[in-house]
PDB file of C-alpha atoms in Angstrom:
ATOM      1  CA  MET U   1      17.826  10.007  20.736  1.00 89.00           C
ATOM      2  CA  LYS U   2      14.733  10.022  18.495  1.00 96.00           C
ATOM      3  CA  THR U   3      11.295   8.989  19.781  1.00 97.00           C
ATOM      4  CA  ILE U   4       9.789   6.321  17.529  1.00 97.00           C
ATOM      5  CA  LEU U   5       6.237   4.988  17.716  1.00 97.00           C
ATOM      6  CA  LEU U   6       6.392   1.228  17.054  1.00 96.00           C
ATOM      7  CA  ILE U   7       3.035  -0.269  16.032  1.00 96.00           C
ATOM      8  CA  HIS U   8       2.586  -4.027  15.714  1.00 95.00           C
ATOM      9  CA  THR U   9      -0.230  -5.384  13.532  1.00 95.00           C
ATOM     10  CA  GLY U  10       0.648  -9.087  13.166  1.00 91.00           C
ATOM     11  CA  GLY U  11       1.827 -11.038  10.134  1.00 83.00           C
ATOM     12  CA  THR U  12       4.673 -13.484   9.591  1.00 77.00           C
ATOM     13  CA  ILE U  13       7.051 -11.170  11.430  1.00 78.00           C
ATOM     14  CA  SER U  14       5.108 -11.967  14.621  1.00 76.00           C
ATOM     15  CA  MET U  15       4.444 -15.666  13.900  1.00 67.00           C
ATOM     16  CA  GLN U  16       6.205 -18.952  14.628  1.00 64.00           C
ATOM     17  CA  VAL U  17       6.397 -22.375  12.985  1.00 62.00           C
ATOM     18  CA  ASN U  18       4.433 -25.024  14.855  1.00 62.00           C
ATOM     19  CA  ALA U  19       6.887 -27.879  15.501  1.00 54.00           C
ATOM     20  CA  GLU U  20       4.199 -30.567  15.214  1.00 60.00           C
ATOM     21  CA  THR U  21       2.277 -29.431  12.122  1.00 68.00           C
ATOM     22  CA  GLY U  22       4.843 -27.289  10.314  1.00 60.00           C
ATOM     23  CA  ALA U  23       2.230 -24.571   9.880  1.00 65.00           C
ATOM     24  CA  VAL U  24       3.160 -20.941  10.385  1.00 59.00           C
ATOM     25  CA  VAL U  25       0.741 -19.550  12.988  1.00 61.00           C
ATOM     26  CA  PRO U  26       0.392 -16.460  15.202  1.00 66.00           C
ATOM     27  CA  ALA U  27       2.425 -16.777  18.409  1.00 64.00           C
ATOM     28  CA  ALA U  28       0.761 -16.560  21.808  1.00 61.00           C
ATOM     29  CA  GLN U  29       2.925 -13.487  22.428  1.00 60.00           C
ATOM     30  CA  ASN U  30       4.414 -11.336  19.714  1.00 64.00           C
ATOM     31  CA  PRO U  31       8.080 -12.467  19.684  1.00 63.00           C
ATOM     32  CA  LEU U  32       9.231  -8.981  18.761  1.00 65.00           C
ATOM     33  CA  ILE U  33       7.977  -7.532  22.046  1.00 62.00           C
ATOM     34  CA  VAL U  34      10.633  -9.464  23.979  1.00 60.00           C
ATOM     35  CA  GLU U  35      13.307  -7.692  21.918  1.00 65.00           C
ATOM     36  CA  ALA U  36      12.506  -4.341  23.519  1.00 64.00           C
ATOM     37  CA  GLU U  37      15.890  -3.991  25.227  1.00 71.00           C
ATOM     38  CA  LYS U  38      17.755  -4.345  21.928  1.00 74.00           C
ATOM     39  CA  LEU U  39      15.525  -1.756  20.267  1.00 84.00           C
ATOM     40  CA  LYS U  40      16.002   0.783  23.066  1.00 82.00           C
ATOM     41  CA  LYS U  41      19.621   1.133  21.978  1.00 85.00           C
ATOM     42  CA  LEU U  42      18.397   2.557  18.670  1.00 90.00           C
ATOM     43  CA  ALA U  43      15.690   5.002  19.808  1.00 94.00           C
ATOM     44  CA  ASN U  44      13.232   5.894  22.530  1.00 95.00           C
ATOM     45  CA  ILE U  45      10.536   3.351  21.621  1.00 95.00           C
ATOM     46  CA  LEU U  46       6.816   3.800  22.292  1.00 95.00           C
ATOM     47  CA  GLU U  47       5.496   0.313  21.569  1.00 94.00           C
ATOM     48  CA  ILE U  48       1.849  -0.627  21.017  1.00 94.00           C
ATOM     49  CA  GLU U  49      -0.007  -3.549  19.451  1.00 93.00           C
ATOM     50  CA  ALA U  50      -2.845  -2.199  17.328  1.00 96.00           C
ATOM     51  CA  PHE U  51      -4.039  -5.709  16.480  1.00 94.00           C
ATOM     52  CA  ASN U  52      -2.563  -9.140  15.753  1.00 93.00           C
ATOM     53  CA  LEU U  53      -3.838 -10.201  12.339  1.00 94.00           C
ATOM     54  CA  PRO U  54      -2.439 -12.123   9.371  1.00 93.00           C
ATOM     55  CA  SER U  55      -2.229  -9.555   6.596  1.00 95.00           C
ATOM     56  CA  PRO U  56      -4.961 -11.182   4.442  1.00 96.00           C
ATOM     57  CA  HIS U  57      -7.299 -10.269   7.324  1.00 97.00           C
ATOM     58  CA  ILE U  58      -6.421  -6.556   7.037  1.00 97.00           C
ATOM     59  CA  THR U  59      -9.132  -4.332   5.533  1.00 97.00           C
ATOM     60  CA  SER U  60      -9.452  -0.614   4.909  1.00 97.00           C
ATOM     61  CA  ALA U  61     -10.995  -0.377   8.401  1.00 97.00           C
ATOM     62  CA  GLU U  62      -7.715  -1.493  10.012  1.00 98.00           C
ATOM     63  CA  MET U  63      -5.789   0.835   7.709  1.00 98.00           C
ATOM     64  CA  LEU U  64      -7.949   3.726   8.879  1.00 98.00           C
ATOM     65  CA  THR U  65      -7.348   2.703  12.509  1.00 98.00           C
ATOM     66  CA  LEU U  66      -3.591   2.922  11.916  1.00 98.00           C
ATOM     67  CA  LYS U  67      -4.002   6.344  10.325  1.00 98.00           C
ATOM     68  CA  GLN U  68      -5.953   7.569  13.341  1.00 98.00           C
ATOM     69  CA  LEU U  69      -3.417   6.102  15.790  1.00 98.00           C
ATOM     70  CA  ILE U  70      -0.565   7.860  14.026  1.00 98.00           C
ATOM     71  CA  ASP U  71      -2.463  11.169  13.972  1.00 97.00           C
ATOM     72  CA  GLN U  72      -3.183  10.795  17.692  1.00 97.00           C
ATOM     73  CA  TYR U  73       0.416  10.087  18.690  1.00 97.00           C
ATOM     74  CA  ILE U  74       1.772  12.899  16.539  1.00 97.00           C
ATOM     75  CA  VAL U  75      -0.408  15.343  18.486  1.00 95.00           C
ATOM     76  CA  GLU U  76      -0.081  13.826  21.961  1.00 96.00           C
ATOM     77  CA  LYS U  77       3.455  12.395  22.140  1.00 94.00           C
ATOM     78  CA  ASN U  78       5.624  14.578  19.890  1.00 90.00           C
ATOM     79  CA  ILE U  79       7.076  11.562  18.093  1.00 97.00           C
ATOM     80  CA  ASP U  80       9.892  11.781  15.524  1.00 98.00           C
ATOM     81  CA  GLY U  81       8.909   8.787  13.428  1.00 98.00           C
ATOM     82  CA  VAL U  82       6.711   5.723  13.105  1.00 98.00           C
ATOM     83  CA  VAL U  83       7.529   2.068  12.411  1.00 98.00           C
ATOM     84  CA  ILE U  84       4.791  -0.459  11.653  1.00 98.00           C
ATOM     85  CA  THR U  85       5.288  -4.233  11.562  1.00 96.00           C
ATOM     86  CA  HIS U  86       2.920  -5.867   9.111  1.00 96.00           C
ATOM     87  CA  GLY U  87       2.304  -9.073   7.180  1.00 94.00           C
ATOM     88  CA  THR U  88       3.748  -8.883   3.681  1.00 95.00           C
ATOM     89  CA  ASP U  89       0.708 -10.027   1.654  1.00 96.00           C
ATOM     90  CA  THR U  90      -1.088  -6.674   1.981  1.00 98.00           C
ATOM     91  CA  LEU U  91       1.793  -4.577   3.322  1.00 98.00           C
ATOM     92  CA  GLU U  92       2.029  -2.482   0.166  1.00 98.00           C
ATOM     93  CA  GLU U  93      -1.669  -1.616   0.365  1.00 98.00           C
ATOM     94  CA  THR U  94      -1.515  -0.429   3.974  1.00 98.00           C
ATOM     95  CA  ALA U  95       1.624   1.544   3.154  1.00 98.00           C
ATOM     96  CA  TYR U  96      -0.024   3.249   0.183  1.00 98.00           C
ATOM     97  CA  PHE U  97      -3.224   3.960   2.131  1.00 98.00           C
ATOM     98  CA  LEU U  98      -1.218   5.724   4.849  1.00 98.00           C
ATOM     99  CA  ASP U  99       0.912   7.503   2.268  1.00 97.00           C
ATOM    100  CA  ILE U 100      -2.076   9.362   0.837  1.00 96.00           C
ATOM    101  CA  THR U 101      -4.067   9.861   4.055  1.00 97.00           C
ATOM    102  CA  VAL U 102      -1.559  10.788   6.798  1.00 97.00           C
ATOM    103  CA  ASP U 103      -0.611  14.453   6.523  1.00 96.00           C
ATOM    104  CA  THR U 104       2.828  14.595   8.122  1.00 96.00           C
ATOM    105  CA  SER U 105       6.464  14.964   7.147  1.00 96.00           C
ATOM    106  CA  ILE U 106       7.851  12.662   9.852  1.00 97.00           C
ATOM    107  CA  PRO U 107       9.114   9.295   8.586  1.00 98.00           C
ATOM    108  CA  ILE U 108       6.597   6.452   8.546  1.00 98.00           C
ATOM    109  CA  VAL U 109       8.221   3.102   7.808  1.00 98.00           C
ATOM    110  CA  ILE U 110       6.509  -0.247   7.304  1.00 98.00           C
ATOM    111  CA  THR U 111       8.383  -3.507   7.549  1.00 97.00           C
ATOM    112  CA  GLY U 112       7.672  -7.219   7.730  1.00 94.00           C
ATOM    113  CA  ALA U 113       9.287 -10.620   7.313  1.00 92.00           C
ATOM    114  CA  MET U 114       9.205 -13.542   4.923  1.00 87.00           C
ATOM    115  CA  ARG U 115      10.368 -16.031   7.555  1.00 85.00           C
ATOM    116  CA  SER U 116       8.737 -16.453  10.944  1.00 78.00           C
ATOM    117  CA  SER U 117      10.586 -15.760  14.171  1.00 68.00           C
ATOM    118  CA  ASN U 118      11.733 -19.339  14.894  1.00 71.00           C
ATOM    119  CA  GLU U 119      12.720 -20.314  11.351  1.00 73.00           C
ATOM    120  CA  ILE U 120      16.353 -20.594  10.268  1.00 76.00           C
ATOM    121  CA  GLY U 121      17.339 -17.313   8.649  1.00 73.00           C
ATOM    122  CA  SER U 122      14.481 -15.367  10.229  1.00 82.00           C
ATOM    123  CA  ASP U 123      14.532 -11.831   8.837  1.00 83.00           C
ATOM    124  CA  GLY U 124      11.993 -10.158  11.119  1.00 84.00           C
ATOM    125  CA  LEU U 125      14.190  -8.653  13.828  1.00 89.00           C
ATOM    126  CA  TYR U 126      16.797  -7.555  11.295  1.00 91.00           C
ATOM    127  CA  ASN U 127      14.172  -5.793   9.172  1.00 94.00           C
ATOM    128  CA  LEU U 128      12.701  -4.160  12.281  1.00 95.00           C
ATOM    129  CA  VAL U 129      16.086  -2.810  13.328  1.00 94.00           C
ATOM    130  CA  SER U 130      16.612  -1.471   9.784  1.00 96.00           C
ATOM    131  CA  ALA U 131      13.177   0.175   9.815  1.00 97.00           C
ATOM    132  CA  ILE U 132      13.897   1.934  13.123  1.00 96.00           C
ATOM    133  CA  LYS U 133      17.187   3.196  11.709  1.00 96.00           C
ATOM    134  CA  VAL U 134      15.380   4.631   8.684  1.00 98.00           C
ATOM    135  CA  ALA U 135      12.593   6.179  10.780  1.00 98.00           C
ATOM    136  CA  SER U 136      15.275   7.833  12.925  1.00 97.00           C
ATOM    137  CA  SER U 137      17.145   9.260   9.938  1.00 97.00           C
ATOM    138  CA  LYS U 138      16.794  12.976   9.190  1.00 96.00           C
ATOM    139  CA  ASP U 139      17.121  12.129   5.502  1.00 97.00           C
ATOM    140  CA  ALA U 140      13.843  10.167   5.648  1.00 97.00           C
ATOM    141  CA  ILE U 141      11.858  13.284   6.582  1.00 97.00           C
ATOM    142  CA  GLY U 142       9.386  14.384   3.928  1.00 96.00           C
ATOM    143  CA  LYS U 143       9.678  11.280   1.756  1.00 96.00           C
ATOM    144  CA  GLY U 144       6.240   9.872   2.552  1.00 96.00           C
ATOM    145  CA  VAL U 145       5.594   6.351   3.750  1.00 98.00           C
ATOM    146  CA  LEU U 146       8.523   4.015   3.155  1.00 98.00           C
ATOM    147  CA  ILE U 147       8.800   0.225   2.919  1.00 98.00           C
ATOM    148  CA  VAL U 148      11.973  -1.262   4.386  1.00 98.00           C
ATOM    149  CA  LEU U 149      12.983  -4.910   4.008  1.00 97.00           C
ATOM    150  CA  ASN U 150      16.146  -6.763   3.023  1.00 95.00           C
ATOM    151  CA  ASP U 151      18.422  -3.694   3.384  1.00 96.00           C
ATOM    152  CA  GLU U 152      16.405  -1.688   0.832  1.00 97.00           C
ATOM    153  CA  ILE U 153      14.212   1.413   1.110  1.00 98.00           C
ATOM    154  CA  HIS U 154      11.237   1.705  -1.261  1.00 98.00           C
ATOM    155  CA  THR U 155       8.414   4.205  -1.616  1.00 97.00           C
ATOM    156  CA  ALA U 156       4.893   3.090  -0.769  1.00 97.00           C
ATOM    157  CA  GLU U 157       3.733   4.212  -4.213  1.00 95.00           C
ATOM    158  CA  ASN U 158       6.130   2.044  -6.199  1.00 95.00           C
ATOM    159  CA  ALA U 159       6.918  -1.018  -4.072  1.00 96.00           C
ATOM    160  CA  THR U 160       5.081  -4.289  -4.632  1.00 95.00           C
ATOM    161  CA  LYS U 161       5.447  -7.892  -3.514  1.00 96.00           C
ATOM    162  CA  THR U 162       7.002  -9.773  -6.439  1.00 95.00           C
ATOM    163  CA  HIS U 163       7.803 -13.217  -5.014  1.00 96.00           C
ATOM    164  CA  ALA U 164       5.692 -15.521  -2.858  1.00 93.00           C
ATOM    165  CA  SER U 165       8.500 -16.532  -0.495  1.00 90.00           C
ATOM    166  CA  ASN U 166      11.845 -14.867  -1.299  1.00 92.00           C
ATOM    167  CA  VAL U 167      13.221 -12.408   1.265  1.00 92.00           C
ATOM    168  CA  SER U 168      13.899  -9.908  -1.538  1.00 93.00           C
ATOM    169  CA  THR U 169      10.236  -9.974  -2.556  1.00 94.00           C
ATOM    170  CA  PHE U 170       9.625  -6.211  -2.355  1.00 94.00           C
ATOM    171  CA  GLN U 171      10.724  -4.447  -5.497  1.00 96.00           C
ATOM    172  CA  SER U 172       9.830  -1.210  -7.273  1.00 95.00           C
ATOM    173  CA  PRO U 173       9.426  -2.141 -10.958  1.00 92.00           C
ATOM    174  CA  GLN U 174      10.902   0.454 -13.345  1.00 90.00           C
ATOM    175  CA  TYR U 175      12.126   2.638 -10.480  1.00 92.00           C
ATOM    176  CA  GLY U 176      14.098   0.556  -7.982  1.00 94.00           C
ATOM    177  CA  PRO U 177      14.705   1.411  -4.312  1.00 97.00           C
ATOM    178  CA  ILE U 178      15.359   5.005  -3.266  1.00 97.00           C
ATOM    179  CA  GLY U 179      17.965   4.019  -0.702  1.00 97.00           C
ATOM    180  CA  PHE U 180      19.614   1.285   1.306  1.00 97.00           C
ATOM    181  CA  ILE U 181      20.737   0.416   4.823  1.00 96.00           C
ATOM    182  CA  SER U 182      24.212  -0.826   5.686  1.00 91.00           C
ATOM    183  CA  LYS U 183      25.570  -1.793   9.088  1.00 81.00           C
ATOM    184  CA  SER U 184      26.387   1.831   9.934  1.00 82.00           C
ATOM    185  CA  ILE U 185      24.433   4.163   7.637  1.00 93.00           C
ATOM    186  CA  VAL U 186      21.067   4.897   6.052  1.00 96.00           C
ATOM    187  CA  HIS U 187      21.660   6.204   2.549  1.00 97.00           C
ATOM    188  CA  PHE U 188      19.145   7.769   0.148  1.00 97.00           C
ATOM    189  CA  HIS U 189      20.254   8.172  -3.457  1.00 95.00           C
ATOM    190  CA  HIS U 190      17.078   9.870  -4.757  1.00 90.00           C
ATOM    191  CA  SER U 191      13.728  11.178  -3.567  1.00 89.00           C
ATOM    192  CA  PRO U 192      10.066  11.070  -4.691  1.00 86.00           C
ATOM    193  CA  ASN U 193       8.981  14.029  -6.829  1.00 82.00           C
ATOM    194  CA  TYR U 194       5.747  14.829  -5.028  1.00 77.00           C
ATOM    195  CA  ARG U 195       3.131  13.442  -2.680  1.00 80.00           C
ATOM    196  CA  THR U 196      -0.632  13.921  -2.688  1.00 85.00           C
ATOM    197  CA  VAL U 197      -2.342  13.673   0.714  1.00 92.00           C
ATOM    198  CA  PHE U 198      -6.087  13.444   1.277  1.00 93.00           C
ATOM    199  CA  PRO U 199      -6.937  12.862   4.953  1.00 91.00           C
ATOM    200  CA  ILE U 200     -10.264  11.063   5.427  1.00 94.00           C
ATOM    201  CA  GLN U 201     -12.226  10.439   8.605  1.00 93.00           C
ATOM    202  CA  SER U 202     -14.322   7.418   7.639  1.00 95.00           C
ATOM    203  CA  ILE U 203     -14.849   4.815   4.923  1.00 96.00           C
ATOM    204  CA  SER U 204     -18.346   4.070   3.696  1.00 96.00           C
ATOM    205  CA  LYS U 205     -17.856   3.594  -0.060  1.00 97.00           C
ATOM    206  CA  ARG U 206     -16.853   0.393  -1.859  1.00 97.00           C
ATOM    207  CA  VAL U 207     -14.636  -0.105  -4.904  1.00 98.00           C
ATOM    208  CA  ALA U 208     -14.355  -3.321  -6.944  1.00 98.00           C
ATOM    209  CA  LEU U 209     -11.186  -4.450  -8.703  1.00 98.00           C
ATOM    210  CA  PHE U 210     -11.182  -6.643 -11.831  1.00 98.00           C
ATOM    211  CA  LYS U 211      -8.289  -8.057 -13.845  1.00 97.00           C
ATOM    212  CA  VAL U 212      -9.276  -7.889 -17.514  1.00 98.00           C
ATOM    213  CA  TYR U 213      -8.771 -11.044 -19.581  1.00 97.00           C
ATOM    214  CA  ALA U 214      -9.419 -12.236 -23.126  1.00 97.00           C
ATOM    215  CA  GLY U 215     -13.142 -12.541 -23.791  1.00 96.00           C
ATOM    216  CA  MET U 216     -14.128 -11.106 -20.398  1.00 97.00           C
ATOM    217  CA  GLU U 217     -17.864 -11.178 -19.784  1.00 96.00           C
ATOM    218  CA  PRO U 218     -19.648  -7.815 -19.200  1.00 96.00           C
ATOM    219  CA  ASP U 219     -22.022  -9.219 -16.579  1.00 95.00           C
ATOM    220  CA  LEU U 220     -19.198  -9.169 -14.019  1.00 94.00           C
ATOM    221  CA  LEU U 221     -19.082  -5.382 -14.155  1.00 96.00           C
ATOM    222  CA  GLU U 222     -22.866  -5.121 -14.181  1.00 95.00           C
ATOM    223  CA  SER U 223     -23.138  -7.340 -11.103  1.00 96.00           C
ATOM    224  CA  SER U 224     -20.764  -5.118  -9.116  1.00 96.00           C
ATOM    225  CA  ILE U 225     -23.035  -2.135  -9.753  1.00 93.00           C
ATOM    226  CA  GLN U 226     -26.120  -4.151  -8.789  1.00 96.00           C
ATOM    227  CA  LEU U 227     -24.337  -5.058  -5.558  1.00 97.00           C
ATOM    228  CA  GLY U 228     -23.911  -1.381  -4.758  1.00 96.00           C
ATOM    229  CA  TYR U 229     -20.240  -0.741  -5.460  1.00 98.00           C
ATOM    230  CA  ASP U 230     -19.406   2.949  -5.850  1.00 98.00           C
ATOM    231  CA  GLY U 231     -16.454   2.633  -8.214  1.00 98.00           C
ATOM    232  CA  ILE U 232     -14.545   0.155 -10.371  1.00 98.00           C
ATOM    233  CA  VAL U 233     -10.855  -0.358 -11.105  1.00 98.00           C
ATOM    234  CA  LEU U 234      -9.853  -2.369 -14.160  1.00 98.00           C
ATOM    235  CA  GLU U 235      -6.425  -3.884 -14.718  1.00 97.00           C
ATOM    236  CA  GLY U 236      -6.532  -3.497 -18.465  1.00 97.00           C
ATOM    237  CA  LEU U 237      -4.616  -5.229 -21.229  1.00 97.00           C
ATOM    238  CA  GLY U 238      -1.335  -3.795 -22.483  1.00 95.00           C
ATOM    239  CA  GLN U 239      -1.230  -0.006 -22.499  1.00 94.00           C
ATOM    240  CA  GLY U 240      -4.858   0.252 -21.384  1.00 94.00           C
ATOM    241  CA  ASN U 241      -7.268  -1.754 -23.493  1.00 97.00           C
ATOM    242  CA  VAL U 242     -10.255  -4.059 -22.906  1.00 98.00           C
ATOM    243  CA  PRO U 243     -12.199  -6.603 -25.008  1.00 98.00           C
ATOM    244  CA  PRO U 244     -14.975  -4.994 -27.091  1.00 97.00           C
ATOM    245  CA  SER U 245     -17.575  -6.915 -25.066  1.00 97.00           C
ATOM    246  CA  LEU U 246     -16.928  -4.587 -22.121  1.00 98.00           C
ATOM    247  CA  VAL U 247     -17.368  -1.270 -23.923  1.00 98.00           C
ATOM    248  CA  PRO U 248     -21.211  -1.026 -23.721  1.00 97.00           C
ATOM    249  CA  ILE U 249     -21.300  -1.788 -19.984  1.00 98.00           C
ATOM    250  CA  ILE U 250     -18.406   0.596 -19.314  1.00 98.00           C
ATOM    251  CA  GLU U 251     -20.321   3.361 -21.109  1.00 98.00           C
ATOM    252  CA  ASP U 252     -23.488   2.528 -19.169  1.00 97.00           C
ATOM    253  CA  ILE U 253     -21.678   2.588 -15.812  1.00 98.00           C
ATOM    254  CA  LEU U 254     -20.026   5.918 -16.555  1.00 98.00           C
ATOM    255  CA  GLN U 255     -23.392   7.408 -17.521  1.00 97.00           C
ATOM    256  CA  ARG U 256     -24.562   6.525 -13.997  1.00 96.00           C
ATOM    257  CA  ASN U 257     -21.736   8.731 -12.672  1.00 96.00           C
ATOM    258  CA  ILE U 258     -19.874   5.750 -11.246  1.00 98.00           C
ATOM    259  CA  PRO U 259     -16.138   6.248 -11.860  1.00 98.00           C
ATOM    260  CA  ILE U 260     -14.014   3.630 -13.603  1.00 98.00           C
ATOM    261  CA  VAL U 261     -10.222   3.745 -13.205  1.00 98.00           C
ATOM    262  CA  LEU U 262      -7.937   1.870 -15.596  1.00 98.00           C
ATOM    263  CA  VAL U 263      -4.388   0.641 -14.973  1.00 97.00           C
ATOM    264  CA  SER U 264      -2.268  -1.785 -16.976  1.00 96.00           C
ATOM    265  CA  ARG U 265      -2.099  -5.370 -15.785  1.00 95.00           C
ATOM    266  CA  CYS U 266       1.490  -5.442 -17.086  1.00 93.00           C
ATOM    267  CA  PHE U 267       4.313  -5.531 -14.577  1.00 87.00           C
ATOM    268  CA  ASN U 268       6.092  -2.618 -16.258  1.00 90.00           C
ATOM    269  CA  GLY U 269       4.845   0.370 -18.228  1.00 90.00           C
ATOM    270  CA  ILE U 270       1.744   2.525 -17.824  1.00 90.00           C
ATOM    271  CA  ALA U 271      -1.808   2.709 -19.115  1.00 91.00           C
ATOM    272  CA  GLN U 272      -2.433   5.400 -21.733  1.00 92.00           C
ATOM    273  CA  ASP U 273      -4.880   6.203 -24.492  1.00 92.00           C
ATOM    274  CA  VAL U 274      -3.021   4.915 -27.541  1.00 93.00           C
ATOM    275  CA  TYR U 275      -5.160   2.448 -29.505  1.00 94.00           C
ATOM    276  CA  GLY U 276      -8.186   3.556 -31.498  1.00 95.00           C
ATOM    277  CA  TYR U 277     -10.004   0.258 -32.084  1.00 96.00           C
ATOM    278  CA  VAL U 278     -13.162  -0.732 -30.163  1.00 97.00           C
ATOM    279  CA  GLY U 279     -12.019  -1.332 -26.593  1.00 97.00           C
ATOM    280  CA  GLY U 280      -8.793   0.576 -27.162  1.00 97.00           C
ATOM    281  CA  GLY U 281      -7.529   3.137 -24.696  1.00 95.00           C
ATOM    282  CA  LYS U 282      -8.337   6.158 -26.854  1.00 97.00           C
ATOM    283  CA  GLY U 283     -12.036   5.328 -27.003  1.00 97.00           C
ATOM    284  CA  LEU U 284     -12.138   4.491 -23.286  1.00 97.00           C
ATOM    285  CA  LYS U 285     -10.578   7.850 -22.434  1.00 97.00           C
ATOM    286  CA  GLU U 286     -13.168   9.626 -24.576  1.00 97.00           C
ATOM    287  CA  LEU U 287     -15.952   7.806 -22.689  1.00 97.00           C
ATOM    288  CA  GLY U 288     -14.592   9.146 -19.396  1.00 97.00           C
ATOM    289  CA  VAL U 289     -12.500   6.268 -18.059  1.00 98.00           C
ATOM    290  CA  ILE U 290      -9.790   7.584 -15.705  1.00 97.00           C
ATOM    291  CA  PHE U 291      -6.245   6.432 -16.498  1.00 96.00           C
ATOM    292  CA  ALA U 292      -4.048   5.870 -13.425  1.00 94.00           C
ATOM    293  CA  GLN U 293      -0.340   5.899 -14.145  1.00 84.00           C
ATOM    294  CA  GLY U 294       2.479   4.473 -12.080  1.00 84.00           C
ATOM    295  CA  ILE U 295       0.425   2.383  -9.624  1.00 93.00           C
ATOM    296  CA  ASN U 296      -0.909  -1.150  -9.736  1.00 95.00           C
ATOM    297  CA  GLY U 297      -4.516  -2.291  -9.476  1.00 97.00           C
ATOM    298  CA  GLN U 298      -4.636  -2.792  -5.718  1.00 97.00           C
ATOM    299  CA  LYS U 299      -3.241   0.675  -5.097  1.00 97.00           C
ATOM    300  CA  ALA U 300      -5.528   2.272  -7.688  1.00 97.00           C
ATOM    301  CA  ARG U 301      -8.445   0.686  -5.828  1.00 98.00           C
ATOM    302  CA  LEU U 302      -7.317   2.318  -2.574  1.00 98.00           C
ATOM    303  CA  ALA U 303      -6.743   5.642  -4.322  1.00 97.00           C
ATOM    304  CA  LEU U 304     -10.277   5.632  -5.737  1.00 98.00           C
ATOM    305  CA  LEU U 305     -11.686   4.460  -2.392  1.00 98.00           C
ATOM    306  CA  ILE U 306      -9.993   7.342  -0.577  1.00 97.00           C
ATOM    307  CA  ALA U 307     -11.127   9.850  -3.194  1.00 97.00           C
ATOM    308  CA  LEU U 308     -14.740   8.681  -2.977  1.00 97.00           C
ATOM    309  CA  ASN U 309     -14.678   8.982   0.821  1.00 97.00           C
ATOM    310  CA  HIS U 310     -13.237  12.503   0.680  1.00 95.00           C
ATOM    311  CA  PRO U 311     -15.629  15.461   1.232  1.00 94.00           C
ATOM    312  CA  ASP U 312     -14.861  16.600  -2.345  1.00 94.00           C
ATOM    313  CA  PRO U 313     -14.555  13.351  -4.346  1.00 94.00           C
ATOM    314  CA  GLN U 314     -14.151  14.954  -7.771  1.00 94.00           C
ATOM    315  CA  ASN U 315     -11.352  17.238  -6.609  1.00 93.00           C
ATOM    316  CA  ALA U 316      -9.656  14.320  -4.886  1.00 94.00           C
ATOM    317  CA  MET U 317      -9.852  12.179  -8.028  1.00 94.00           C
ATOM    318  CA  ASN U 318      -8.518  15.041 -10.132  1.00 93.00           C
ATOM    319  CA  HIS U 319      -5.438  15.342  -7.932  1.00 91.00           C
ATOM    320  CA  ILE U 320      -4.788  11.683  -7.125  1.00 91.00           C
ATOM    321  CA  PHE U 321      -5.089  10.586 -10.755  1.00 90.00           C
ATOM    322  CA  SER U 322      -3.849  13.894 -12.249  1.00 79.00           C
ATOM    323  CA  ILE U 323      -6.893  14.188 -14.505  1.00 60.00           C
TER     324      ILE U 323
END
């Protein structure tokens, strides 16, 4: 039987509906902890509660704590896999952070729930059981951090929350899941091509994220630099374009050796240097804007944050963004 480290962090999966107010709130005791006997039938479970936070309260500091916990248990306990329960609002960000900072081949699986533990149709325990099955599967080895909900297996790089309340909220636009769970099997039908890992020990830099919109004012970008941010990520228009009003400030920021990463704000497709008009991707690329392909804005922000906190930031950026 495999040894699985089970880390609880909070979120809807550990919450309950208050009968009087109807509000979903953290339970006095994590309801999943009382399910220990059921989980022991699946694996040898080492269960810890790292913290008990709604996922909007999660920051890069908590993500780093999880990374350090996993590193510690890999060395000290000879574990075969890791399962993390997490709120869904920022689940994809924690998953991606761990995917590019934890240097291991053992399965790391993150799961959550869209319905709290005492709601009709609660999906938390079911998703947790599925996640433990995946973390125990030999076929999950070497595939990086995985997101498991609603019988589907997604990569941390591609999965994103697409619906505010539906149980099938996690999807991988353009790519789809890489596997699924049935009652008796864990099945992978394809695998990620590669994985870049950059372990970091601390986080001291800050990266701002802006969604570009029609007529966007340049003072927003200028203010982030005045506030001491070390990098900027822009969710650009279409294939990677911005209003002409932003071009002078983008050039000024780049001349200060502050990196700017550009992704598309579109749900599908990638940012690339195609258009040659003022504010078009071709001119931005020539100025030195970094084009990130295949990840959304929130993940590009984490990627740049990790690169800037690496001992060799330029090398890290070159590899993470394939410059």
